[in-house]
Amino acid sequence: MKIICIGRNYAEHAKELNNAIPTEPVFFMKPDTALLKDGEPFYYPDFTKDLHHEIEIVLKINKVGKHIEPQFANKYYDEIGLGVDFTARDLQTIAKEKGLPWEKAKAFDGSAPLGKFVNKSTLGNLADLHFELKINGQSRQVGSTKDLLFSFDAIISYVSKFVTLKVGDLIYTGTPSGVGPVNIGDKLQGYISGDLFLEFEVK
Ligand code: MG
């Protein structure tokens, strides 16, 4: 399986990092070794001094597809979950300045913590899904899918023009504003519509 991540998909987040609002989806990938599941602890890597949290709604692909039309995209996922797109912001800033790829900053081991999935039919209106990240009990990021620049269906359609989607692939759909550093000892908890979906510690 592969992990596809959408960048700059919430305007307020694009602005907080001084990025332009994209006119088409920005995507990058993480390898399967980035996954961190079942509440396992995340070990702070020694190659960064500025590790940032990015809480994101995650789609799980359930059907093989290429060149998927937007009106059919909703048939290619039926489970939704929550994940963190950990980012070594210091390394990413250097890569952006030099025009280099982001893999060192984004694709490292454990950089994609992932919580539970539920059937999308249980979540109500997917176009206004509320989600939140708390660190040590304090709210740090709050978002709603109503603020997505590119909808779930638009993302699936766009990405599938370039990359065949396969069963089990994951799409991290972008983070709202409020990204910031995590520290050793932090406890992260992610919620969708007030329900706990994701929980782990940084060690
Ligand atoms: Mg992200």
JSON list of C-alpha atoms and ligand atoms in Angstrom, two decimals:
[
{"chain": "A", "resi": 1, "resn": "MET", "atom": "CA", "xyz": [0.00, 0.00, 0.00]},
{"chain": "A", "resi": 2, "resn": "LYS", "atom": "CA", "xyz": [0.97, 3.60, -0.35]},
{"chain": "A", "resi": 3, "resn": "ILE", "atom": "CA", "xyz": [0.19, 6.79, 1.53]},
{"chain": "A", "resi": 4, "resn": "ILE", "atom": "CA", "xyz": [-0.78, 9.84, -0.49]},
{"chain": "A", "resi": 5, "resn": "CYS", "atom": "CA", "xyz": [-0.82, 13.18, 1.32]},
{"chain": "A", "resi": 6, "resn": "ILE", "atom": "CA", "xyz": [-2.43, 16.38, 0.15]},
{"chain": "A", "resi": 7, "resn": "GLY", "atom": "CA", "xyz": [-0.58, 19.60, 0.97]},
{"chain": "A", "resi": 8, "resn": "ARG", "atom": "CA", "xyz": [-2.02, 23.10, 1.39]},
{"chain": "A", "resi": 9, "resn": "ASN", "atom": "CA", "xyz": [-5.63, 21.94, 1.26]},
{"chain": "A", "resi": 10, "resn": "TYR", "atom": "CA", "xyz": [-6.90, 24.46, 3.84]},
{"chain": "A", "resi": 11, "resn": "ALA", "atom": "CA", "xyz": [-6.42, 28.14, 2.99]},
{"chain": "A", "resi": 12, "resn": "GLU", "atom": "CA", "xyz": [-5.66, 29.27, 6.56]},
{"chain": "A", "resi": 13, "resn": "HIS", "atom": "CA", "xyz": [-2.92, 26.62, 6.86]},
{"chain": "A", "resi": 14, "resn": "ALA", "atom": "CA", "xyz": [-1.36, 27.57, 3.51]},
{"chain": "A", "resi": 15, "resn": "LYS", "atom": "CA", "xyz": [-1.26, 31.18, 4.75]},
{"chain": "A", "resi": 16, "resn": "GLU", "atom": "CA", "xyz": [0.31, 30.37, 8.12]},
{"chain": "A", "resi": 17, "resn": "LEU", "atom": "CA", "xyz": [3.29, 28.84, 6.30]},
{"chain": "A", "resi": 18, "resn": "ASN", "atom": "CA", "xyz": [3.42, 31.71, 3.77]},
{"chain": "A", "resi": 19, "resn": "ASN", "atom": "CA", "xyz": [2.44, 29.46, 0.88]},
{"chain": "A", "resi": 20, "resn": "ALA", "atom": "CA", "xyz": [0.23, 30.53, -2.00]},
{"chain": "A", "resi": 21, "resn": "ILE", "atom": "CA", "xyz": [-3.29, 29.09, -2.18]},
{"chain": "A", "resi": 22, "resn": "PRO", "atom": "CA", "xyz": [-2.93, 26.27, -4.74]},
{"chain": "A", "resi": 23, "resn": "THR", "atom": "CA", "xyz": [-5.01, 26.25, -7.91]},
{"chain": "A", "resi": 24, "resn": "GLU", "atom": "CA", "xyz": [-4.82, 22.46, -8.17]},
{"chain": "A", "resi": 25, "resn": "PRO", "atom": "CA", "xyz": [-4.16, 19.81, -5.49]},
{"chain": "A", "resi": 26, "resn": "VAL", "atom": "CA", "xyz": [-0.60, 19.43, -4.20]},
{"chain": "A", "resi": 27, "resn": "PHE", "atom": "CA", "xyz": [0.30, 15.87, -3.32]},
{"chain": "A", "resi": 28, "resn": "PHE", "atom": "CA", "xyz": [3.28, 13.86, -2.09]},
{"chain": "A", "resi": 29, "resn": "MET", "atom": "CA", "xyz": [3.72, 10.33, -0.80]},
{"chain": "A", "resi": 30, "resn": "LYS", "atom": "CA", "xyz": [4.98, 8.47, 2.24]},
{"chain": "A", "resi": 31, "resn": "PRO", "atom": "CA", "xyz": [6.12, 4.83, 2.23]},
{"chain": "A", "resi": 32, "resn": "ASP", "atom": "CA", "xyz": [4.35, 2.12, 4.25]},
{"chain": "A", "resi": 33, "resn": "THR", "atom": "CA", "xyz": [7.19, 2.28, 6.79]},
{"chain": "A", "resi": 34, "resn": "ALA", "atom": "CA", "xyz": [5.84, 5.72, 7.80]},
{"chain": "A", "resi": 35, "resn": "LEU", "atom": "CA", "xyz": [2.76, 4.14, 9.38]},
{"chain": "A", "resi": 36, "resn": "LEU", "atom": "CA", "xyz": [2.46, 4.18, 13.17]},
{"chain": "A", "resi": 37, "resn": "LYS", "atom": "CA", "xyz": [-0.59, 2.25, 14.33]},
{"chain": "A", "resi": 38, "resn": "ASP", "atom": "CA", "xyz": [-2.37, 0.87, 17.39]},
{"chain": "A", "resi": 39, "resn": "GLY", "atom": "CA", "xyz": [-1.35, 3.75, 19.63]},
{"chain": "A", "resi": 40, "resn": "GLU", "atom": "CA", "xyz": [2.33, 2.85, 19.48]},
{"chain": "A", "resi": 41, "resn": "PRO", "atom": "CA", "xyz": [4.61, 5.60, 20.75]},
{"chain": "A", "resi": 42, "resn": "PHE", "atom": "CA", "xyz": [6.39, 7.90, 18.30]},
{"chain": "A", "resi": 43, "resn": "TYR", "atom": "CA", "xyz": [10.11, 8.28, 18.94]},
{"chain": "A", "resi": 44, "resn": "TYR", "atom": "CA", "xyz": [11.34, 11.83, 18.29]},
{"chain": "A", "resi": 45, "resn": "PRO", "atom": "CA", "xyz": [13.94, 11.57, 15.51]},
{"chain": "A", "resi": 46, "resn": "ASP", "atom": "CA", "xyz": [17.39, 13.03, 16.04]},
{"chain": "A", "resi": 47, "resn": "PHE", "atom": "CA", "xyz": [17.58, 14.66, 12.58]},
{"chain": "A", "resi": 48, "resn": "THR", "atom": "CA", "xyz": [15.10, 17.43, 13.41]},
{"chain": "A", "resi": 49, "resn": "LYS", "atom": "CA", "xyz": [14.72, 20.08, 16.08]},
{"chain": "A", "resi": 50, "resn": "ASP", "atom": "CA", "xyz": [11.32, 21.28, 14.86]},
{"chain": "A", "resi": 51, "resn": "LEU", "atom": "CA", "xyz": [8.90, 18.40, 14.46]},
{"chain": "A", "resi": 52, "resn": "HIS", "atom": "CA", "xyz": [5.38, 19.65, 13.67]},
{"chain": "A", "resi": 53, "resn": "HIS", "atom": "CA", "xyz": [1.98, 18.01, 14.06]},
{"chain": "A", "resi": 54, "resn": "GLU", "atom": "CA", "xyz": [-0.54, 18.14, 11.20]},
{"chain": "A", "resi": 55, "resn": "ILE", "atom": "CA", "xyz": [-3.86, 16.50, 12.07]},
{"chain": "A", "resi": 56, "resn": "GLU", "atom": "CA", "xyz": [-5.64, 15.18, 8.95]},
{"chain": "A", "resi": 57, "resn": "ILE", "atom": "CA", "xyz": [-8.76, 13.28, 7.94]},
{"chain": "A", "resi": 58, "resn": "VAL", "atom": "CA", "xyz": [-7.69, 10.02, 6.22]},
{"chain": "A", "resi": 59, "resn": "LEU", "atom": "CA", "xyz": [-9.55, 8.11, 3.49]},
{"chain": "A", "resi": 60, "resn": "LYS", "atom": "CA", "xyz": [-9.01, 4.39, 2.95]},
{"chain": "A", "resi": 61, "resn": "ILE", "atom": "CA", "xyz": [-9.28, 3.31, -0.70]},
{"chain": "A", "resi": 62, "resn": "ASN", "atom": "CA", "xyz": [-11.44, 0.20, -1.21]},
{"chain": "A", "resi": 63, "resn": "LYS", "atom": "CA", "xyz": [-11.31, -0.28, -4.99]},
{"chain": "A", "resi": 64, "resn": "VAL", "atom": "CA", "xyz": [-8.67, -0.14, -7.71]},
{"chain": "A", "resi": 65, "resn": "GLY", "atom": "CA", "xyz": [-9.05, 2.96, -9.83]},
{"chain": "A", "resi": 66, "resn": "LYS", "atom": "CA", "xyz": [-7.36, 5.14, -12.41]},
{"chain": "A", "resi": 67, "resn": "HIS", "atom": "CA", "xyz": [-8.75, 8.24, -14.13]},
{"chain": "A", "resi": 68, "resn": "ILE", "atom": "CA", "xyz": [-11.66, 8.30, -11.69]},
{"chain": "A", "resi": 69, "resn": "GLU", "atom": "CA", "xyz": [-14.30, 10.86, -12.56]},
{"chain": "A", "resi": 70, "resn": "PRO", "atom": "CA", "xyz": [-15.25, 13.14, -9.64]},
{"chain": "A", "resi": 71, "resn": "GLN", "atom": "CA", "xyz": [-18.87, 11.99, -9.69]},
{"chain": "A", "resi": 72, "resn": "PHE", "atom": "CA", "xyz": [-17.77, 8.38, -9.09]},
{"chain": "A", "resi": 73, "resn": "ALA", "atom": "CA", "xyz": [-14.97, 9.11, -6.60]},
{"chain": "A", "resi": 74, "resn": "ASN", "atom": "CA", "xyz": [-17.18, 8.50, -3.56]},
{"chain": "A", "resi": 75, "resn": "LYS", "atom": "CA", "xyz": [-17.40, 4.82, -4.57]},
{"chain": "A", "resi": 76, "resn": "TYR", "atom": "CA", "xyz": [-13.67, 4.39, -4.04]},
{"chain": "A", "resi": 77, "resn": "TYR", "atom": "CA", "xyz": [-13.64, 4.82, -0.26]},
{"chain": "A", "resi": 78, "resn": "ASP", "atom": "CA", "xyz": [-16.04, 3.83, 2.46]},
{"chain": "A", "resi": 79, "resn": "GLU", "atom": "CA", "xyz": [-13.94, 4.18, 5.60]},
{"chain": "A", "resi": 80, "resn": "ILE", "atom": "CA", "xyz": [-12.67, 7.37, 7.18]},
{"chain": "A", "resi": 81, "resn": "GLY", "atom": "CA", "xyz": [-10.14, 7.81, 9.94]},
{"chain": "A", "resi": 82, "resn": "LEU", "atom": "CA", "xyz": [-7.72, 10.30, 11.43]},
{"chain": "A", "resi": 83, "resn": "GLY", "atom": "CA", "xyz": [-3.96, 10.59, 11.18]},
{"chain": "A", "resi": 84, "resn": "VAL", "atom": "CA", "xyz": [-1.03, 12.91, 11.76]},
{"chain": "A", "resi": 85, "resn": "ASP", "atom": "CA", "xyz": [1.27, 14.02, 8.94]},
{"chain": "A", "resi": 86, "resn": "PHE", "atom": "CA", "xyz": [4.40, 14.56, 11.04]},
{"chain": "A", "resi": 87, "resn": "THR", "atom": "CA", "xyz": [6.71, 17.07, 9.38]},
{"chain": "A", "resi": 88, "resn": "ALA", "atom": "CA", "xyz": [10.30, 17.97, 10.18]},
{"chain": "A", "resi": 89, "resn": "ARG", "atom": "CA", "xyz": [9.59, 21.65, 9.51]},
{"chain": "A", "resi": 90, "resn": "ASP", "atom": "CA", "xyz": [13.24, 22.67, 9.66]},
{"chain": "A", "resi": 91, "resn": "LEU", "atom": "CA", "xyz": [14.19, 20.14, 6.98]},
{"chain": "A", "resi": 92, "resn": "GLN", "atom": "CA", "xyz": [11.14, 21.01, 4.90]},
{"chain": "A", "resi": 93, "resn": "THR", "atom": "CA", "xyz": [12.01, 24.72, 5.00]},
{"chain": "A", "resi": 94, "resn": "ILE", "atom": "CA", "xyz": [15.51, 23.98, 3.67]},
{"chain": "A", "resi": 95, "resn": "ALA", "atom": "CA", "xyz": [14.10, 21.68, 0.98]},
{"chain": "A", "resi": 96, "resn": "LYS", "atom": "CA", "xyz": [11.58, 24.32, -0.10]},
{"chain": "A", "resi": 97, "resn": "GLU", "atom": "CA", "xyz": [14.28, 27.00, -0.27]},
{"chain": "A", "resi": 98, "resn": "LYS", "atom": "CA", "xyz": [16.47, 24.78, -2.43]},
{"chain": "A", "resi": 99, "resn": "GLY", "atom": "CA", "xyz": [13.63, 23.43, -4.54]},
{"chain": "A", "resi": 100, "resn": "LEU", "atom": "CA", "xyz": [14.37, 19.89, -3.34]},
{"chain": "A", "resi": 101, "resn": "PRO", "atom": "CA", "xyz": [11.89, 17.06, -2.64]},
{"chain": "A", "resi": 102, "resn": "TRP", "atom": "CA", "xyz": [10.25, 16.81, 0.78]},
{"chain": "A", "resi": 103, "resn": "GLU", "atom": "CA", "xyz": [10.83, 13.14, 1.58]},
{"chain": "A", "resi": 104, "resn": "LYS", "atom": "CA", "xyz": [13.40, 13.70, 4.33]},
{"chain": "A", "resi": 105, "resn": "ALA", "atom": "CA", "xyz": [10.97, 16.07, 6.04]},
{"chain": "A", "resi": 106, "resn": "LYS", "atom": "CA", "xyz": [7.80, 14.07, 5.49]},
{"chain": "A", "resi": 107, "resn": "ALA", "atom": "CA", "xyz": [8.37, 10.38, 4.71]},
{"chain": "A", "resi": 108, "resn": "PHE", "atom": "CA", "xyz": [10.53, 9.17, 7.60]},
{"chain": "A", "resi": 109, "resn": "ASP", "atom": "CA", "xyz": [9.69, 6.15, 9.73]},
{"chain": "A", "resi": 110, "resn": "GLY", "atom": "CA", "xyz": [6.69, 6.75, 11.97]},
{"chain": "A", "resi": 111, "resn": "SER", "atom": "CA", "xyz": [5.74, 10.01, 10.24]},
{"chain": "A", "resi": 112, "resn": "ALA", "atom": "CA", "xyz": [2.18, 8.83, 9.60]},
{"chain": "A", "resi": 113, "resn": "PRO", "atom": "CA", "xyz": [0.45, 7.96, 12.88]},
{"chain": "A", "resi": 114, "resn": "LEU", "atom": "CA", "xyz": [-2.97, 6.48, 12.12]},
{"chain": "A", "resi": 115, "resn": "GLY", "atom": "CA", "xyz": [-5.98, 5.84, 14.33]},
{"chain": "A", "resi": 116, "resn": "LYS", "atom": "CA", "xyz": [-9.16, 3.82, 13.92]},
{"chain": "A", "resi": 117, "resn": "PHE", "atom": "CA", "xyz": [-11.44, 3.86, 10.89]},
{"chain": "A", "resi": 118, "resn": "VAL", "atom": "CA", "xyz": [-15.23, 3.90, 10.75]},
{"chain": "A", "resi": 119, "resn": "ASN", "atom": "CA", "xyz": [-17.66, 3.52, 7.90]},
{"chain": "A", "resi": 120, "resn": "LYS", "atom": "CA", "xyz": [-18.29, 6.94, 6.37]},
{"chain": "A", "resi": 121, "resn": "SER", "atom": "CA", "xyz": [-22.05, 6.39, 6.63]},
{"chain": "A", "resi": 122, "resn": "THR", "atom": "CA", "xyz": [-21.75, 6.73, 10.43]},
{"chain": "A", "resi": 123, "resn": "LEU", "atom": "CA", "xyz": [-20.21, 10.20, 10.29]},
{"chain": "A", "resi": 124, "resn": "GLY", "atom": "CA", "xyz": [-23.06, 12.31, 8.95]},
{"chain": "A", "resi": 125, "resn": "ASN", "atom": "CA", "xyz": [-22.28, 15.17, 6.58]},
{"chain": "A", "resi": 126, "resn": "LEU", "atom": "CA", "xyz": [-18.80, 14.52, 5.20]},
{"chain": "A", "resi": 127, "resn": "ALA", "atom": "CA", "xyz": [-18.72, 18.04, 3.78]},
{"chain": "A", "resi": 128, "resn": "ASP", "atom": "CA", "xyz": [-18.78, 19.49, 7.31]},
{"chain": "A", "resi": 129, "resn": "LEU", "atom": "CA", "xyz": [-16.86, 17.01, 9.41]},
{"chain": "A", "resi": 130, "resn": "HIS", "atom": "CA", "xyz": [-15.34, 18.52, 12.55]},
{"chain": "A", "resi": 131, "resn": "PHE", "atom": "CA", "xyz": [-11.97, 17.28, 13.77]},
{"chain": "A", "resi": 132, "resn": "GLU", "atom": "CA", "xyz": [-9.51, 18.30, 16.44]},
{"chain": "A", "resi": 133, "resn": "LEU", "atom": "CA", "xyz": [-6.05, 17.61, 17.81]},
{"chain": "A", "resi": 134, "resn": "LYS", "atom": "CA", "xyz": [-5.36, 17.94, 21.53]},
{"chain": "A", "resi": 135, "resn": "ILE", "atom": "CA", "xyz": [-1.90, 17.85, 23.04]},
{"chain": "A", "resi": 136, "resn": "ASN", "atom": "CA", "xyz": [-1.73, 17.10, 26.75]},
{"chain": "A", "resi": 137, "resn": "GLY", "atom": "CA", "xyz": [-5.45, 17.84, 26.92]},
{"chain": "A", "resi": 138, "resn": "GLN", "atom": "CA", "xyz": [-5.15, 21.28, 25.26]},
{"chain": "A", "resi": 139, "resn": "SER", "atom": "CA", "xyz": [-6.80, 21.98, 21.92]},
{"chain": "A", "resi": 140, "resn": "ARG", "atom": "CA", "xyz": [-4.16, 22.73, 19.27]},
{"chain": "A", "resi": 141, "resn": "GLN", "atom": "CA", "xyz": [-5.85, 22.28, 15.89]},
{"chain": "A", "resi": 142, "resn": "VAL", "atom": "CA", "xyz": [-9.55, 22.49, 15.08]},
{"chain": "A", "resi": 143, "resn": "GLY", "atom": "CA", "xyz": [-10.87, 22.04, 11.56]},
{"chain": "A", "resi": 144, "resn": "SER", "atom": "CA", "xyz": [-13.88, 21.24, 9.43]},
{"chain": "A", "resi": 145, "resn": "THR", "atom": "CA", "xyz": [-13.97, 19.66, 6.01]},
{"chain": "A", "resi": 146, "resn": "LYS", "atom": "CA", "xyz": [-16.20, 22.54, 4.93]},
{"chain": "A", "resi": 147, "resn": "ASP", "atom": "CA", "xyz": [-12.94, 24.51, 4.60]},
{"chain": "A", "resi": 148, "resn": "LEU", "atom": "CA", "xyz": [-11.25, 22.02, 2.24]},
{"chain": "A", "resi": 149, "resn": "LEU", "atom": "CA", "xyz": [-9.95, 23.72, -0.91]},
{"chain": "A", "resi": 150, "resn": "PHE", "atom": "CA", "xyz": [-10.27, 20.39, -2.77]},
{"chain": "A", "resi": 151, "resn": "SER", "atom": "CA", "xyz": [-12.98, 17.95, -1.67]},
{"chain": "A", "resi": 152, "resn": "PHE", "atom": "CA", "xyz": [-12.38, 14.26, -1.01]},
{"chain": "A", "resi": 153, "resn": "ASP", "atom": "CA", "xyz": [-13.87, 13.46, -4.42]},
{"chain": "A", "resi": 154, "resn": "ALA", "atom": "CA", "xyz": [-11.79, 16.12, -6.19]},
{"chain": "A", "resi": 155, "resn": "ILE", "atom": "CA", "xyz": [-8.60, 14.77, -4.57]},
{"chain": "A", "resi": 156, "resn": "ILE", "atom": "CA", "xyz": [-9.32, 11.17, -5.56]},
{"chain": "A", "resi": 157, "resn": "SER", "atom": "CA", "xyz": [-10.12, 12.17, -9.12]},
{"chain": "A", "resi": 158, "resn": "TYR", "atom": "CA", "xyz": [-7.02, 14.35, -9.43]},
{"chain": "A", "resi": 159, "resn": "VAL", "atom": "CA", "xyz": [-4.52, 11.94, -7.88]},
{"chain": "A", "resi": 160, "resn": "SER", "atom": "CA", "xyz": [-5.86, 9.00, -9.92]},
{"chain": "A", "resi": 161, "resn": "LYS", "atom": "CA", "xyz": [-4.91, 10.80, -13.13]},
{"chain": "A", "resi": 162, "resn": "PHE", "atom": "CA", "xyz": [-1.28, 10.26, -12.18]},
{"chain": "A", "resi": 163, "resn": "VAL", "atom": "CA", "xyz": [-1.20, 7.31, -9.79]},
{"chain": "A", "resi": 164, "resn": "THR", "atom": "CA", "xyz": [-3.39, 4.18, -9.82]},
{"chain": "A", "resi": 165, "resn": "LEU", "atom": "CA", "xyz": [-5.20, 3.87, -6.52]},
{"chain": "A", "resi": 166, "resn": "LYS", "atom": "CA", "xyz": [-5.25, 0.39, -4.99]},
{"chain": "A", "resi": 167, "resn": "VAL", "atom": "CA", "xyz": [-7.19, -1.29, -2.21]},
{"chain": "A", "resi": 168, "resn": "GLY", "atom": "CA", "xyz": [-5.77, -0.25, 1.17]},
{"chain": "A", "resi": 169, "resn": "ASP", "atom": "CA", "xyz": [-4.08, 2.92, -0.04]},
{"chain": "A", "resi": 170, "resn": "LEU", "atom": "CA", "xyz": [-4.50, 5.84, 2.34]},
{"chain": "A", "resi": 171, "resn": "ILE", "atom": "CA", "xyz": [-5.09, 9.48, 1.49]},
{"chain": "A", "resi": 172, "resn": "TYR", "atom": "CA", "xyz": [-4.21, 12.08, 4.13]},
{"chain": "A", "resi": 173, "resn": "THR", "atom": "CA", "xyz": [-6.40, 14.98, 3.04]},
{"chain": "A", "resi": 174, "resn": "GLY", "atom": "CA", "xyz": [-4.54, 17.99, 4.43]},
{"chain": "A", "resi": 175, "resn": "THR", "atom": "CA", "xyz": [-4.33, 19.88, 7.70]},
{"chain": "A", "resi": 176, "resn": "PRO", "atom": "CA", "xyz": [-6.15, 22.95, 9.00]},
{"chain": "A", "resi": 177, "resn": "SER", "atom": "CA", "xyz": [-4.28, 25.86, 10.56]},
{"chain": "A", "resi": 178, "resn": "GLY", "atom": "CA", "xyz": [-2.64, 25.64, 13.96]},
{"chain": "A", "resi": 179, "resn": "VAL", "atom": "CA", "xyz": [0.32, 23.41, 13.13]},
{"chain": "A", "resi": 180, "resn": "GLY", "atom": "CA", "xyz": [3.16, 23.64, 15.60]},
{"chain": "A", "resi": 181, "resn": "PRO", "atom": "CA", "xyz": [5.91, 21.76, 17.40]},
{"chain": "A", "resi": 182, "resn": "VAL", "atom": "CA", "xyz": [5.58, 18.61, 19.48]},
{"chain": "A", "resi": 183, "resn": "ASN", "atom": "CA", "xyz": [7.97, 17.66, 22.25]},
{"chain": "A", "resi": 184, "resn": "ILE", "atom": "CA", "xyz": [9.10, 14.51, 23.95]},
{"chain": "A", "resi": 185, "resn": "GLY", "atom": "CA", "xyz": [6.54, 13.59, 26.59]},
{"chain": "A", "resi": 186, "resn": "ASP", "atom": "CA", "xyz": [3.57, 15.03, 24.70]},
{"chain": "A", "resi": 187, "resn": "LYS", "atom": "CA", "xyz": [0.36, 13.01, 24.52]},
{"chain": "A", "resi": 188, "resn": "LEU", "atom": "CA", "xyz": [-1.57, 13.52, 21.27]},
{"chain": "A", "resi": 189, "resn": "GLN", "atom": "CA", "xyz": [-5.28, 12.81, 20.94]},
{"chain": "A", "resi": 190, "resn": "GLY", "atom": "CA", "xyz": [-7.30, 13.20, 17.75]},
{"chain": "A", "resi": 191, "resn": "TYR", "atom": "CA", "xyz": [-11.07, 13.51, 17.55]},
{"chain": "A", "resi": 192, "resn": "ILE", "atom": "CA", "xyz": [-13.68, 13.41, 14.80]},
{"chain": "A", "resi": 193, "resn": "SER", "atom": "CA", "xyz": [-17.03, 14.91, 15.83]},
{"chain": "A", "resi": 194, "resn": "GLY", "atom": "CA", "xyz": [-15.96, 14.63, 19.46]},
{"chain": "A", "resi": 195, "resn": "ASP", "atom": "CA", "xyz": [-15.09, 10.91, 19.29]},
{"chain": "A", "resi": 196, "resn": "LEU", "atom": "CA", "xyz": [-11.56, 9.78, 20.09]},
{"chain": "A", "resi": 197, "resn": "PHE", "atom": "CA", "xyz": [-9.98, 8.27, 16.94]},
{"chain": "A", "resi": 198, "resn": "LEU", "atom": "CA", "xyz": [-6.24, 8.52, 17.61]},
{"chain": "A", "resi": 199, "resn": "GLU", "atom": "CA", "xyz": [-4.06, 8.53, 20.71]},
{"chain": "A", "resi": 200, "resn": "PHE", "atom": "CA", "xyz": [-0.31, 8.13, 21.20]},
{"chain": "A", "resi": 201, "resn": "GLU", "atom": "CA", "xyz": [2.69, 9.59, 23.00]},
{"chain": "A", "resi": 202, "resn": "VAL", "atom": "CA", "xyz": [5.93, 11.17, 21.80]},
{"chain": "A", "resi": 203, "resn": "LYS", "atom": "CA", "xyz": [8.98, 9.55, 23.42]},
{"chain": "B", "resi": 1, "resn": "MG", "atom": "MG", "xyz": [-0.03, 17.61, 5.80]}
]
